[in-house]
Amino acid sequence: MISVNDFKTGLTIEVDNGIWQVIDFQHVKPGKGAAFVRSKLRNLRTGAVQEKTFRAGEKVSKAHIENRRMAYLYASGDMHNFMDNQSFEQIELPTSQIEHELKFLKENMEVQIMSYQGETLGVEVPNTVELEVTETEPGIKGDTASGGTKPATLETGLTVQVPFFINQGDILLIDTRSSSYMSRA
């Protein structure tokens, strides 16, 4: 059991028969009445985000999530295969379970597979990934003075806004948390 006063971003808890990850939390001490903790939680099974309020000092169960390092192998129809690099064990996950992460996955990429009591919950991709630009309009000399952006399609199908100087074939560093361009690799 863990007190809600000890919440940290990324902590996994068990509440209402679900496994939730703390995305954001705020301790509130109103002038009148008891203190409470307002939190934003993400369900690791469904991906749904919910705001929940707890009384200060309330106890919740901590969920022990096991992370295993695996490599993304390939897509086979609606299923995606991952392999453990130590034991060579393979698992399949449906597209619906890893829809957001698919935008960043390349073959042979190292990822963390999250599981809880033998049940696979999902995939955790690195905070930044390197992806190649497959399609973008060519930058015209002199366009960079305004500091504008243009859309670019990457090798995984993800479309991001990039500066005018980015060309087709460039390798970019992409932030997976915000799905945005960071820099050239």
GROMACS .gro file of C-alpha atoms in nm:
model
  185
    1MET     CA    1   0.000   0.000   0.000
    2ILE     CA    2   0.113   0.351  -0.080
    3SER     CA    3  -0.021   0.685   0.040
    4VAL     CA    4  -0.160   0.924  -0.223
    5ASN     CA    5   0.068   1.187  -0.066
    6ASP     CA    6   0.362   0.989  -0.213
    7PHE     CA    7   0.232   1.003  -0.573
    8LYS     CA    8   0.496   1.054  -0.841
    9THR     CA    9   0.453   1.086  -1.217
   10GLY     CA   10   0.489   0.740  -1.374
   11LEU     CA   11   0.383   0.550  -1.059
   12THR     CA   12   0.149   0.255  -1.127
   13ILE     CA   13  -0.139   0.187  -0.888
   14GLU     CA   14  -0.434  -0.050  -0.861
   15VAL     CA   15  -0.768   0.132  -0.818
   16ASP     CA   16  -1.125   0.020  -0.900
   17ASN     CA   17  -1.008  -0.317  -1.043
   18GLY     CA   18  -0.785  -0.139  -1.298
   19ILE     CA   19  -0.413  -0.075  -1.338
   20TRP     CA   20  -0.348   0.298  -1.366
   21GLN     CA   21  -0.038   0.507  -1.427
   22VAL     CA   22  -0.015   0.851  -1.265
   23ILE     CA   23   0.026   1.108  -1.545
   24ASP     CA   24  -0.017   1.419  -1.333
   25PHE     CA   25  -0.106   1.499  -0.973
   26GLN     CA   26  -0.162   1.805  -0.757
   27HIS     CA   27  -0.186   1.842  -0.379
   28VAL     CA   28  -0.469   2.083  -0.292
   29LYS     CA   29  -0.508   2.242   0.051
   30PRO     CA   30  -0.823   2.453   0.047
   31GLY     CA   31  -0.871   2.721   0.312
   32LYS     CA   32  -1.179   2.541   0.437
   33GLY     CA   33  -1.207   2.163   0.455
   34ALA     CA   34  -0.960   1.877   0.433
   35ALA     CA   35  -0.667   1.856   0.192
   36PHE     CA   36  -0.693   1.627  -0.111
   37VAL     CA   37  -0.490   1.504  -0.408
   38ARG     CA   38  -0.625   1.567  -0.758
   39SER     CA   39  -0.472   1.324  -1.009
   40LYS     CA   40  -0.485   1.239  -1.377
   41LEU     CA   41  -0.455   0.864  -1.434
   42ARG     CA   42  -0.414   0.654  -1.751
   43ASN     CA   43  -0.558   0.303  -1.763
   44LEU     CA   44  -0.278   0.071  -1.883
   45ARG     CA   45  -0.527  -0.185  -2.021
   46THR     CA   46  -0.748   0.049  -2.225
   47GLY     CA   47  -0.541   0.368  -2.257
   48ALA     CA   48  -0.830   0.578  -2.122
   49VAL     CA   49  -0.736   0.888  -1.920
   50GLN     CA   50  -0.940   0.975  -1.612
   51GLU     CA   51  -0.922   1.243  -1.345
   52LYS     CA   52  -0.964   1.112  -0.991
   53THR     CA   53  -0.961   1.288  -0.655
   54PHE     CA   54  -0.830   1.119  -0.339
   55ARG     CA   55  -0.849   1.237   0.023
   56ALA     CA   56  -0.506   1.329   0.163
   57GLY     CA   57  -0.349   1.030   0.337
   58GLU     CA   58  -0.571   0.776   0.160
   59LYS     CA   59  -0.394   0.446   0.080
   60VAL     CA   60  -0.397   0.271  -0.259
   61SER     CA   61  -0.236  -0.053  -0.379
   62LYS     CA   62   0.085  -0.019  -0.575
   63ALA     CA   63   0.086  -0.228  -0.895
   64HIS     CA   64   0.420  -0.397  -0.960
   65ILE     CA   65   0.474  -0.371  -1.336
   66GLU     CA   66   0.739  -0.595  -1.489
   67ASN     CA   67   0.932  -0.440  -1.779
   68ARG     CA   68   1.104  -0.674  -2.024
   69ARG     CA   69   1.344  -0.556  -2.293
   70MET     CA   70   1.230  -0.686  -2.632
   71ALA     CA   71   1.286  -0.616  -3.001
   72TYR     CA   72   1.005  -0.534  -3.244
   73LEU     CA   73   1.023  -0.793  -3.522
   74TYR     CA   74   0.740  -0.751  -3.775
   75ALA     CA   75   0.370  -0.698  -3.836
   76SER     CA   76   0.158  -0.992  -3.944
   77GLY     CA   77  -0.190  -0.872  -4.038
   78ASP     CA   78  -0.343  -0.718  -3.726
   79MET     CA   79  -0.077  -0.864  -3.492
   80HIS     CA   80   0.273  -0.737  -3.410
   81ASN     CA   81   0.555  -0.969  -3.302
   82PHE     CA   82   0.817  -0.893  -3.036
   83MET     CA   83   1.112  -1.108  -2.926
   84ASP     CA   84   1.300  -1.124  -2.597
   85ASN     CA   85   1.670  -1.083  -2.681
   86GLN     CA   86   1.786  -1.311  -2.396
   87SER     CA   87   1.542  -1.604  -2.408
   88PHE     CA   88   1.431  -1.560  -2.774
   89GLU     CA   89   1.070  -1.596  -2.655
   90GLN     CA   90   0.822  -1.427  -2.891
   91ILE     CA   91   0.490  -1.259  -2.810
   92GLU     CA   92   0.218  -1.112  -3.030
   93LEU     CA   93   0.023  -0.794  -2.952
   94PRO     CA   94  -0.285  -0.668  -3.142
   95THR     CA   95  -0.274  -0.332  -3.323
   96SER     CA   96  -0.549  -0.195  -3.096
   97GLN     CA   97  -0.327  -0.238  -2.788
   98ILE     CA   98  -0.026  -0.047  -2.929
   99GLU     CA   99  -0.191   0.199  -3.171
  100HIS     CA  100  -0.008   0.510  -3.042
  101GLU     CA  101   0.333   0.338  -3.020
  102LEU     CA  102   0.311   0.202  -3.378
  103LYS     CA  103   0.384   0.553  -3.509
  104PHE     CA  104   0.740   0.518  -3.374
  105LEU     CA  105   0.818   0.145  -3.416
  106LYS     CA  106   1.076   0.028  -3.670
  107GLU     CA  107   1.186  -0.332  -3.725
  108ASN     CA  108   1.451  -0.457  -3.476
  109MET     CA  109   1.389  -0.155  -3.247
  110GLU     CA  110   1.447  -0.214  -2.872
  111VAL     CA  111   1.135  -0.145  -2.659
  112GLN     CA  112   1.010  -0.222  -2.307
  113ILE     CA  113   0.711  -0.459  -2.282
  114MET     CA  114   0.504  -0.388  -1.970
  115SER     CA  115   0.332  -0.681  -1.802
  116TYR     CA  116   0.132  -0.724  -1.482
  117GLN     CA  117   0.089  -1.071  -1.328
  118GLY     CA  118   0.158  -1.238  -1.664
  119GLU     CA  119  -0.080  -1.010  -1.860
  120THR     CA  120   0.090  -0.797  -2.127
  121LEU     CA  121  -0.028  -0.437  -2.092
  122GLY     CA  122   0.157  -0.263  -2.372
  123VAL     CA  123   0.477  -0.126  -2.517
  124GLU     CA  124   0.694   0.156  -2.384
  125VAL     CA  125   0.900   0.320  -2.660
  126PRO     CA  126   1.212   0.531  -2.588
  127ASN     CA  127   1.151   0.905  -2.529
  128THR     CA  128   1.324   0.986  -2.858
  129VAL     CA  129   1.352   0.790  -3.183
  130GLU     CA  130   1.537   0.847  -3.510
  131LEU     CA  131   1.313   0.830  -3.817
  132GLU     CA  132   1.378   0.903  -4.184
  133VAL     CA  133   1.176   1.159  -4.383
  134THR     CA  134   1.006   0.978  -4.674
  135GLU     CA  135   0.804   1.266  -4.813
  136THR     CA  136   0.813   1.645  -4.777
  137GLU     CA  137   0.796   1.949  -5.002
  138PRO     CA  138   1.140   2.083  -5.098
  139GLY     CA  139   1.249   2.392  -4.907
  140ILE     CA  140   1.283   2.706  -5.119
  141LYS     CA  141   1.590   2.922  -5.057
  142GLY     CA  142   1.493   3.228  -4.854
  143ASP     CA  143   1.194   3.062  -4.684
  144THR     CA  144   1.373   3.017  -4.352
  145ALA     CA  145   1.369   3.385  -4.250
  146SER     CA  146   1.013   3.358  -4.118
  147GLY     CA  147   1.092   3.044  -3.917
  148GLY     CA  148   0.787   2.860  -4.050
  149THR     CA  149   0.719   2.488  -4.071
  150LYS     CA  150   0.595   2.236  -4.325
  151PRO     CA  151   0.450   1.884  -4.290
  152ALA     CA  152   0.682   1.584  -4.336
  153THR     CA  153   0.583   1.218  -4.355
  154LEU     CA  154   0.825   0.980  -4.182
  155GLU     CA  155   0.909   0.614  -4.258
  156THR     CA  156   0.649   0.485  -4.008
  157GLY     CA  157   0.367   0.694  -4.159
  158LEU     CA  158   0.376   0.960  -3.885
  159THR     CA  159   0.334   1.320  -4.008
  160VAL     CA  160   0.512   1.597  -3.812
  161GLN     CA  161   0.571   1.968  -3.861
  162VAL     CA  162   0.937   2.039  -3.948
  163PRO     CA  163   1.141   2.350  -4.039
  164PHE     CA  164   1.174   2.442  -4.408
  165PHE     CA  165   1.538   2.325  -4.431
  166ILE     CA  166   1.447   1.956  -4.375
  167ASN     CA  167   1.460   1.750  -4.697
  168GLN     CA  168   1.351   1.404  -4.807
  169GLY     CA  169   1.597   1.139  -4.681
  170ASP     CA  170   1.700   1.336  -4.368
  171ILE     CA  171   1.710   1.143  -4.038
  172LEU     CA  172   1.519   1.329  -3.763
  173LEU     CA  173   1.505   1.299  -3.385
  174ILE     CA  174   1.136   1.271  -3.282
  175ASP     CA  175   0.997   1.313  -2.928
  176THR     CA  176   0.760   1.017  -2.873
  177ARG     CA  177   0.575   1.185  -2.584
  178SER     CA  178   0.452   1.479  -2.794
  179SER     CA  179   0.496   1.329  -3.146
  180SER     CA  180   0.701   1.633  -3.244
  181TYR     CA  181   1.024   1.717  -3.426
  182MET     CA  182   1.326   1.784  -3.201
  183SER     CA  183   1.627   1.811  -3.434
  184ARG     CA  184   1.821   1.642  -3.709
  185ALA     CA  185   1.996   1.324  -3.598
   0.00000   0.00000   0.00000
